[in-house]
Amino acid sequence: MTRLSELTTIRVGGEPGKLLFADTKEELVTFAKQVWADTDKWLILGCGSNVVASDDLSDYQVVLVETKGISVEGGLVTVQAGEIWGSFVDLANQNGWAGIESLAGIPGTVGASPIQNIGAYGQEVSSVIESVEFLDYELGEVIVLDNEFCGFGYRDSVFKRGRVGVVLSVTFRFGKADPAELISRSEEVVALRRSKGMVLDKSDHDTWSCGSFFMNPIVSESFARTLPLDAPQWEVGDQVKLSAAWLIEQAGLSKGYALPGSKAAISTKHALAITNRGGATSKEVVELARYIQETVANRFGVSLVPEPNLIGIS
Ligand SMILES: Cc1cc2nc3c(=O)[nH]c(=O)nc-3n(C[C@H](O)[C@H](O)[C@H](O)COP(=O)(O)OP(=O)(O)OC[C@H]3O[C@@H](n4cnc5c(N)ncnc54)[C@H](O)[C@@H]3O)c2cc1C
């Protein structure tokens, strides 16, 4: 029997009541409709790199997305949801398809990339997504959503804000660039990410995580002025983005911090990642996350919002 701790990068989560492996698009559609008909406790799972699942998932039904296939037509590249993101970035670089080279090293599937509009080092996947093929839960049918209907924002999309369903494939429109330059940019980014424990490595507990656990908070300019002068800030329209990592460390929670006796800890390389030091439970991860939120709220009056999807956890 498979536990979600075996299918997620933070390696926590119990055994689901049902686990279905979808290898083809037809299976993905059939299984999704099947679980939707059965229960409201279901999960569509890619590589599990942005999920924290409860230790008790016995009443959950999980569909694992393993669909493969990449086609190129008329300047557009269509990729099935279960393709691995990192391998796709390599392929794009080799073909001189520009626009995702800085997103190298992010774990996960292509199908999950629009969900939170993955981003890093100045790039977001939304800038090259043409459209998303989507099995819509409400409509019960497959539709194609053009980029403008995906409501992309910072780590955000309509898929995170209540448009429920399954991404079946993603179609990209890339720019053109010299493959050597794209490959070199990816290598540079991956080296940087590795130094922060942001590239999966099973021998390094700092990477047993969901990447960043909290989003960088966006606050009003007037609120930002109440913070210490050295607090990193970036303008976003008429608002200000803060560094969640800075807030956590300045609130007194340093890298490596763990609650007494807990096997969940802040990464020793990056204050924004909660990591499993081996054998941690979902409960321990959530307790640490809550403690960080309370400590930052008490010190700075800022609410940190978790980035990963919490499954079976209130
Ligand atoms: C070490 C590390 C570093 C990371 N760095 C970054 C980073 O730099 N930038 C960034 O943006 N993210 C980062 N992440 C987060 C994560 O890699 C991305 O969010 C990734 O897109 C998740 O893909 P996945 O296949 O693992 O999705 P999962 O974790 O399996 O699922 C995530 C969510 O998407 C939903 N989902 C997955 N597939 C589908 C589908 N086909 N249709 C509908 N819903 C679906 C799931 O239900 C769930 O709600 C990092 C994670 C780790 C562990």
CSV table of C-alpha atoms and ligand atoms in Angstrom, one decimal:
chain,number,residue,atom,x,y,z
A,1,MET,CA,0.0,0.0,0.0
A,2,THR,CA,1.3,3.4,-0.9
A,3,ARG,CA,1.3,6.4,1.5
A,4,LEU,CA,1.4,10.0,0.3
A,5,SER,CA,4.7,10.2,2.1
A,6,GLU,CA,6.1,8.1,-0.8
A,7,LEU,CA,4.6,10.4,-3.4
A,8,THR,CA,5.4,13.9,-2.0
A,9,THR,CA,8.7,15.7,-1.8
A,10,ILE,CA,8.2,16.7,1.9
A,11,ARG,CA,7.5,13.0,2.5
A,12,VAL,CA,4.5,13.2,4.8
A,13,GLY,CA,1.0,12.0,4.4
A,14,GLY,CA,-1.0,8.8,5.0
A,15,GLU,CA,-2.4,6.1,2.8
A,16,PRO,CA,-5.3,7.2,0.7
A,17,GLY,CA,-8.5,5.2,0.5
A,18,LYS,CA,-8.0,4.8,-3.2
A,19,LEU,CA,-5.1,5.6,-5.5
A,20,LEU,CA,-5.5,5.5,-9.3
A,21,PHE,CA,-2.6,5.9,-11.8
A,22,ALA,CA,-3.7,7.7,-15.0
A,23,ASP,CA,-1.3,6.9,-17.9
A,24,THR,CA,-3.4,8.3,-20.7
A,25,LYS,CA,-5.5,11.3,-21.2
A,26,GLU,CA,-8.6,9.1,-21.5
A,27,GLU,CA,-7.8,7.5,-18.2
A,28,LEU,CA,-7.2,10.8,-16.5
A,29,VAL,CA,-10.6,12.1,-17.6
A,30,THR,CA,-12.4,8.8,-16.6
A,31,PHE,CA,-10.7,8.5,-13.2
A,32,ALA,CA,-11.3,12.2,-12.4
A,33,LYS,CA,-15.0,11.9,-13.2
A,34,GLN,CA,-15.1,8.6,-11.2
A,35,VAL,CA,-13.7,10.1,-8.0
A,36,TRP,CA,-15.8,13.3,-8.4
A,37,ALA,CA,-18.9,11.1,-8.5
A,38,ASP,CA,-17.8,9.1,-5.4
A,39,THR,CA,-16.6,11.8,-3.0
A,40,ASP,CA,-15.7,15.4,-2.4
A,41,LYS,CA,-12.4,14.3,-0.8
A,42,TRP,CA,-10.2,13.8,-3.8
A,43,LEU,CA,-6.8,15.0,-5.0
A,44,ILE,CA,-5.2,15.2,-8.4
A,45,LEU,CA,-1.5,14.6,-7.8
A,46,GLY,CA,1.5,15.3,-10.0
A,47,CYS,CA,5.0,14.9,-8.4
A,48,GLY,CA,3.7,16.0,-5.0
A,49,SER,CA,6.2,18.8,-4.7
A,50,ASN,CA,3.7,21.4,-3.6
A,51,VAL,CA,1.4,19.3,-1.3
A,52,VAL,CA,1.3,18.7,2.4
A,53,ALA,CA,-1.1,15.9,3.1
A,54,SER,CA,-2.6,14.8,6.4
A,55,ASP,CA,-1.3,11.7,8.2
A,56,ASP,CA,-4.9,10.3,7.9
A,57,LEU,CA,-6.1,10.2,4.3
A,58,SER,CA,-8.2,7.1,4.5
A,59,ASP,CA,-11.3,8.9,3.2
A,60,TYR,CA,-9.4,10.5,0.2
A,61,GLN,CA,-9.3,9.3,-3.4
A,62,VAL,CA,-6.1,10.3,-5.3
A,63,VAL,CA,-5.5,10.3,-9.1
A,64,LEU,CA,-1.8,10.3,-10.0
A,65,VAL,CA,-1.1,12.1,-13.3
A,66,GLU,CA,1.4,10.2,-15.4
A,67,THR,CA,0.3,11.1,-18.9
A,68,LYS,CA,3.1,11.7,-21.4
A,69,GLY,CA,3.5,13.3,-24.9
A,70,ILE,CA,4.8,16.4,-26.5
A,71,SER,CA,3.8,17.7,-29.9
A,72,VAL,CA,4.9,20.7,-32.0
A,73,GLU,CA,2.6,22.4,-34.5
A,74,GLY,CA,2.5,25.9,-36.1
A,75,GLY,CA,5.0,27.4,-33.6
A,76,LEU,CA,3.0,26.0,-30.6
A,77,VAL,CA,4.2,23.2,-28.3
A,78,THR,CA,1.6,21.1,-26.5
A,79,VAL,CA,2.7,19.0,-23.5
A,80,GLN,CA,0.6,16.4,-21.7
A,81,ALA,CA,0.1,17.1,-18.0
A,82,GLY,CA,2.3,14.3,-16.6
A,83,GLU,CA,5.5,15.3,-18.4
A,84,ILE,CA,8.2,16.2,-15.9
A,85,TRP,CA,8.8,20.0,-15.8
A,86,GLY,CA,12.6,19.7,-15.5
A,87,SER,CA,13.0,17.5,-18.6
A,88,PHE,CA,10.7,19.8,-20.5
A,89,VAL,CA,12.9,22.8,-19.7
A,90,ASP,CA,16.0,20.8,-21.0
A,91,LEU,CA,14.1,20.0,-24.2
A,92,ALA,CA,13.1,23.7,-24.6
A,93,ASN,CA,16.6,24.8,-24.1
A,94,GLN,CA,18.0,22.4,-26.7
A,95,ASN,CA,15.5,23.6,-29.2
A,96,GLY,CA,16.2,27.3,-28.5
A,97,TRP,CA,12.7,27.8,-27.1
A,98,ALA,CA,13.1,30.8,-24.9
A,99,GLY,CA,11.0,31.8,-21.8
A,100,ILE,CA,11.4,29.0,-19.2
A,101,GLU,CA,15.2,28.7,-18.9
A,102,SER,CA,15.2,30.4,-15.5
A,103,LEU,CA,12.6,27.9,-14.3
A,104,ALA,CA,15.1,25.0,-14.5
A,105,GLY,CA,15.4,23.0,-11.3
A,106,ILE,CA,11.8,23.4,-10.2
A,107,PRO,CA,10.3,20.0,-9.5
A,108,GLY,CA,6.9,18.9,-10.6
A,109,THR,CA,4.8,18.1,-13.7
A,110,VAL,CA,4.0,20.4,-16.6
A,111,GLY,CA,0.3,20.0,-15.7
A,112,ALA,CA,0.8,21.6,-12.3
A,113,SER,CA,2.9,24.5,-13.7
A,114,PRO,CA,-0.2,26.8,-14.4
A,115,ILE,CA,-1.8,26.0,-11.1
A,116,GLN,CA,0.3,28.3,-9.0
A,117,ASN,CA,1.9,30.0,-12.1
A,118,ILE,CA,5.4,28.7,-11.2
A,119,GLY,CA,8.0,31.3,-11.1
A,120,ALA,CA,11.7,31.9,-10.2
A,121,TYR,CA,14.5,34.3,-11.0
A,122,GLY,CA,12.4,36.8,-12.9
A,123,GLN,CA,10.4,34.4,-15.0
A,124,GLU,CA,6.8,33.1,-14.6
A,125,VAL,CA,5.4,30.3,-16.7
A,126,SER,CA,2.3,32.4,-17.5
A,127,SER,CA,4.4,34.5,-19.9
A,128,VAL,CA,4.7,31.6,-22.4
A,129,ILE,CA,1.4,29.7,-21.8
A,130,GLU,CA,-0.9,30.1,-24.8
A,131,SER,CA,-3.7,27.9,-23.4
A,132,VAL,CA,-4.6,25.2,-21.0
A,133,GLU,CA,-6.7,22.1,-21.8
A,134,PHE,CA,-8.9,21.6,-18.8
A,135,LEU,CA,-11.5,19.1,-17.6
A,136,ASP,CA,-13.9,21.4,-15.8
A,137,TYR,CA,-15.5,20.0,-12.6
A,138,GLU,CA,-18.6,22.2,-12.8
A,139,LEU,CA,-19.2,21.7,-16.5
A,140,GLY,CA,-18.2,18.1,-16.6
A,141,GLU,CA,-16.5,18.6,-19.9
A,142,VAL,CA,-13.1,19.4,-21.5
A,143,ILE,CA,-12.6,23.0,-22.4
A,144,VAL,CA,-9.6,25.1,-23.6
A,145,LEU,CA,-8.8,28.2,-21.6
A,146,ASP,CA,-6.7,30.8,-23.3
A,147,ASN,CA,-4.1,32.6,-21.2
A,148,GLU,CA,-6.2,35.6,-20.4
A,149,PHE,CA,-8.9,33.4,-18.9
A,150,CYS,CA,-6.4,31.7,-16.5
A,151,GLY,CA,-6.2,34.8,-14.3
A,152,PHE,CA,-2.5,34.4,-13.7
A,153,GLY,CA,-0.9,36.4,-10.9
A,154,TYR,CA,2.0,36.0,-8.4
A,155,ARG,CA,1.9,32.2,-7.5
A,156,ASP,CA,-1.8,32.4,-8.5
A,157,SER,CA,-4.3,31.5,-11.1
A,158,VAL,CA,-8.0,30.8,-11.5
A,159,PHE,CA,-7.2,27.2,-10.7
A,160,LYS,CA,-6.1,28.1,-7.2
A,161,ARG,CA,-9.1,30.4,-6.8
A,162,GLY,CA,-12.0,28.0,-7.2
A,163,ARG,CA,-12.0,26.9,-10.9
A,164,VAL,CA,-11.9,23.3,-10.0
A,165,GLY,CA,-10.8,20.5,-12.4
A,166,VAL,CA,-7.9,18.8,-14.1
A,167,VAL,CA,-5.2,20.3,-16.4
A,168,LEU,CA,-4.9,17.8,-19.2
A,169,SER,CA,-2.3,19.5,-21.3
A,170,VAL,CA,-0.6,22.9,-21.6
A,171,THR,CA,0.2,24.7,-24.9
A,172,PHE,CA,3.2,27.0,-25.0
A,173,ARG,CA,4.3,29.8,-27.4
A,174,PHE,CA,8.0,30.4,-26.9
A,175,GLY,CA,10.5,33.1,-28.1
A,176,LYS,CA,13.6,32.1,-29.9
A,177,ALA,CA,17.2,32.2,-28.6
A,178,ASP,CA,20.6,30.6,-28.9
A,179,PRO,CA,20.4,27.1,-27.2
A,180,ALA,CA,23.8,27.5,-25.7
A,181,GLU,CA,22.7,30.7,-23.9
A,182,LEU,CA,19.5,29.1,-22.6
A,183,ILE,CA,21.4,26.1,-21.3
A,184,SER,CA,24.0,28.3,-19.7
A,185,ARG,CA,21.3,30.4,-17.9
A,186,SER,CA,19.6,27.2,-16.7
A,187,GLU,CA,22.9,25.9,-15.3
A,188,GLU,CA,23.5,29.1,-13.5
A,189,VAL,CA,20.1,29.1,-11.9
A,190,VAL,CA,20.3,25.4,-10.9
A,191,ALA,CA,23.7,26.1,-9.2
A,192,LEU,CA,22.1,29.0,-7.3
A,193,ARG,CA,19.1,26.9,-6.4
A,194,ARG,CA,21.2,24.0,-5.2
A,195,SER,CA,23.1,26.3,-2.8
A,196,LYS,CA,19.7,27.1,-1.2
A,197,GLY,CA,18.5,23.5,-1.0
A,198,MET,CA,16.0,24.2,-3.7
A,199,VAL,CA,17.0,21.3,-6.0
A,200,LEU,CA,15.7,17.8,-5.0
A,201,ASP,CA,18.4,15.6,-3.6
A,202,LYS,CA,17.3,12.5,-1.6
A,203,SER,CA,20.6,12.6,0.4
A,204,ASP,CA,20.0,16.2,1.6
A,205,HIS,CA,17.2,16.7,4.1
A,206,ASP,CA,17.1,20.4,3.3
A,207,THR,CA,15.4,19.4,0.0
A,208,TRP,CA,12.7,17.3,1.7
A,209,SER,CA,10.4,20.2,1.4
A,210,CYS,CA,7.7,21.9,-0.7
A,211,GLY,CA,10.2,24.6,-1.7
A,212,SER,CA,9.1,27.9,-0.3
A,213,PHE,CA,6.5,27.2,2.4
A,214,PHE,CA,5.1,30.8,2.5
A,215,MET,CA,4.4,33.3,-0.2
A,216,ASN,CA,6.1,36.7,0.0
A,217,PRO,CA,3.4,38.9,1.5
A,218,ILE,CA,2.0,41.9,-0.4
A,219,VAL,CA,1.1,44.8,1.7
A,220,SER,CA,0.1,48.5,1.3
A,221,GLU,CA,2.8,51.1,1.0
A,222,SER,CA,1.6,52.8,4.3
A,223,PHE,CA,1.9,49.4,6.2
A,224,ALA,CA,5.4,48.8,4.6
A,225,ARG,CA,6.6,52.2,6.0
A,226,THR,CA,5.9,50.8,9.6
A,227,LEU,CA,8.5,48.1,9.1
A,228,PRO,CA,12.2,48.4,9.9
A,229,LEU,CA,14.2,50.3,7.2
A,230,ASP,CA,16.3,47.3,6.3
A,231,ALA,CA,13.3,45.1,5.5
A,232,PRO,CA,13.6,44.1,1.8
A,233,GLN,CA,10.8,45.5,-0.3
A,234,TRP,CA,9.8,45.5,-3.9
A,235,GLU,CA,7.1,47.7,-5.5
A,236,VAL,CA,4.2,45.7,-7.1
A,237,GLY,CA,1.9,48.3,-8.7
A,238,ASP,CA,0.8,50.6,-5.8
A,239,GLN,CA,1.6,47.8,-3.2
A,240,VAL,CA,4.8,46.4,-1.8
A,241,LYS,CA,6.1,42.8,-1.7
A,242,LEU,CA,8.0,41.8,1.4
A,243,SER,CA,10.5,39.0,1.9
A,244,ALA,CA,8.9,36.2,3.9
A,245,ALA,CA,12.3,34.7,4.6
A,246,TRP,CA,13.5,38.0,6.0
A,247,LEU,CA,10.4,38.4,8.3
A,248,ILE,CA,10.9,34.8,9.6
A,249,GLU,CA,14.6,35.3,10.4
A,250,GLN,CA,14.1,38.7,11.9
A,251,ALA,CA,11.2,37.4,14.1
A,252,GLY,CA,13.9,35.2,15.7
A,253,LEU,CA,13.4,31.9,13.8
A,254,SER,CA,16.8,31.1,12.3
A,255,LYS,CA,17.7,28.5,9.7
A,256,GLY,CA,17.6,25.0,11.2
A,257,TYR,CA,15.0,26.0,13.8
A,258,ALA,CA,12.7,23.1,15.1
A,259,LEU,CA,10.1,22.9,17.9
A,260,PRO,CA,11.4,20.7,20.8
A,261,GLY,CA,11.3,17.0,19.8
A,262,SER,CA,10.0,17.6,16.3
A,263,LYS,CA,11.4,16.1,13.1
A,264,ALA,CA,10.2,19.1,11.1
A,265,ALA,CA,12.6,22.0,10.9
A,266,ILE,CA,13.3,25.2,8.9
A,267,SER,CA,15.9,24.3,6.3
A,268,THR,CA,19.5,25.0,7.3
A,269,LYS,CA,20.0,26.7,3.9
A,270,HIS,CA,16.8,28.8,3.5
A,271,ALA,CA,14.5,30.3,6.1
A,272,LEU,CA,11.5,29.9,3.8
A,273,ALA,CA,11.5,26.1,3.5
A,274,ILE,CA,10.0,23.8,6.1
A,275,THR,CA,11.8,20.4,5.8
A,276,ASN,CA,11.4,16.9,7.0
A,277,ARG,CA,14.6,15.8,8.8
A,278,GLY,CA,13.5,12.1,8.5
A,279,GLY,CA,10.3,10.5,9.8
A,280,ALA,CA,8.5,13.8,10.4
A,281,THR,CA,4.7,13.7,10.4
A,282,SER,CA,2.3,16.0,8.7
A,283,LYS,CA,1.2,17.1,12.2
A,284,GLU,CA,4.8,18.2,13.0
A,285,VAL,CA,5.1,20.1,9.7
A,286,VAL,CA,1.8,21.9,10.3
A,287,GLU,CA,2.7,22.7,14.0
A,288,LEU,CA,5.9,24.4,12.8
A,289,ALA,CA,4.1,26.3,10.1
A,290,ARG,CA,1.6,27.6,12.6
A,291,TYR,CA,4.3,28.6,15.0
A,292,ILE,CA,6.1,30.5,12.3
A,293,GLN,CA,2.9,32.3,11.3
A,294,GLU,CA,2.1,33.3,14.9
A,295,THR,CA,5.7,34.4,15.6
A,296,VAL,CA,5.8,36.6,12.5
A,297,ALA,CA,2.3,38.0,13.1
A,298,ASN,CA,3.2,38.9,16.7
A,299,ARG,CA,6.5,40.5,15.7
A,300,PHE,CA,5.5,42.4,12.5
A,301,GLY,CA,1.7,42.2,12.2
A,302,VAL,CA,2.0,40.3,8.9
A,303,SER,CA,0.0,37.2,8.1
A,304,LEU,CA,2.1,34.6,6.2
A,305,VAL,CA,0.0,32.5,3.7
A,306,PRO,CA,1.2,29.0,2.9
A,307,GLU,CA,2.2,28.3,-0.7
A,308,PRO,CA,1.7,24.5,-0.7
A,309,ASN,CA,-1.7,22.9,-1.0
A,310,LEU,CA,-2.8,21.5,2.3
A,311,ILE,CA,-4.8,18.3,1.9
A,312,GLY,CA,-7.0,17.0,4.7
A,313,ILE,CA,-5.6,19.8,7.0
A,314,SER,CA,-7.8,22.6,8.2
B,1,LIG,C1,12.7,21.9,-3.7
B,1,LIG,C2,11.6,22.6,-4.3
B,1,LIG,C3,11.7,23.8,-4.9
B,1,LIG,C4,10.6,24.5,-5.5
B,1,LIG,N1,10.9,25.7,-6.1
B,1,LIG,C5,9.8,26.3,-6.7
B,1,LIG,C6,10.0,27.6,-7.4
B,1,LIG,O1,11.1,28.1,-7.5
B,1,LIG,N2,9.0,28.2,-7.9
B,1,LIG,C7,7.7,27.7,-7.8
B,1,LIG,O2,6.8,28.3,-8.3
B,1,LIG,N3,7.5,26.5,-7.2
B,1,LIG,C8,8.5,25.8,-6.6
B,1,LIG,N4,8.3,24.7,-6.0
B,1,LIG,C9,6.9,24.1,-5.8
B,1,LIG,C10,6.5,23.1,-6.9
B,1,LIG,O3,7.6,22.5,-7.4
B,1,LIG,C11,5.6,23.6,-8.0
B,1,LIG,O4,4.5,24.2,-7.5
B,1,LIG,C12,5.2,22.5,-9.0
B,1,LIG,O5,4.5,23.1,-10.1
B,1,LIG,C13,4.3,21.4,-8.4
B,1,LIG,O6,4.2,20.4,-9.4
B,1,LIG,P1,3.7,19.0,-8.9
B,1,LIG,O7,3.5,18.2,-10.1
B,1,LIG,O8,4.7,18.4,-7.9
B,1,LIG,O9,2.3,19.3,-8.3
B,1,LIG,P2,1.7,18.6,-7.0
B,1,LIG,O10,2.5,19.0,-5.8
B,1,LIG,O11,1.4,17.2,-7.2
B,1,LIG,O12,0.3,19.4,-6.9
B,1,LIG,C14,0.3,20.7,-6.6
B,1,LIG,C15,-1.2,21.3,-6.7
B,1,LIG,O13,-1.5,21.3,-8.1
B,1,LIG,C16,-2.6,20.4,-8.3
B,1,LIG,N5,-2.4,19.7,-9.5
B,1,LIG,C17,-1.3,19.0,-9.9
B,1,LIG,N6,-1.4,18.5,-11.1
B,1,LIG,C18,-2.6,18.9,-11.6
B,1,LIG,C19,-3.3,18.8,-12.8
B,1,LIG,N7,-2.8,18.1,-13.8
B,1,LIG,N8,-4.5,19.3,-12.9
B,1,LIG,C20,-5.1,20.0,-11.9
B,1,LIG,N9,-4.5,20.2,-10.7
B,1,LIG,C21,-3.2,19.7,-10.6
B,1,LIG,C22,-2.7,19.5,-7.1
B,1,LIG,O14,-4.0,19.0,-6.9
B,1,LIG,C23,-2.2,20.4,-6.0
B,1,LIG,O15,-3.3,21.2,-5.6
B,1,LIG,C24,9.3,23.9,-5.4
B,1,LIG,C25,9.2,22.7,-4.7
B,1,LIG,C26,10.3,22.1,-4.2
B,1,LIG,C27,10.0,20.8,-3.5
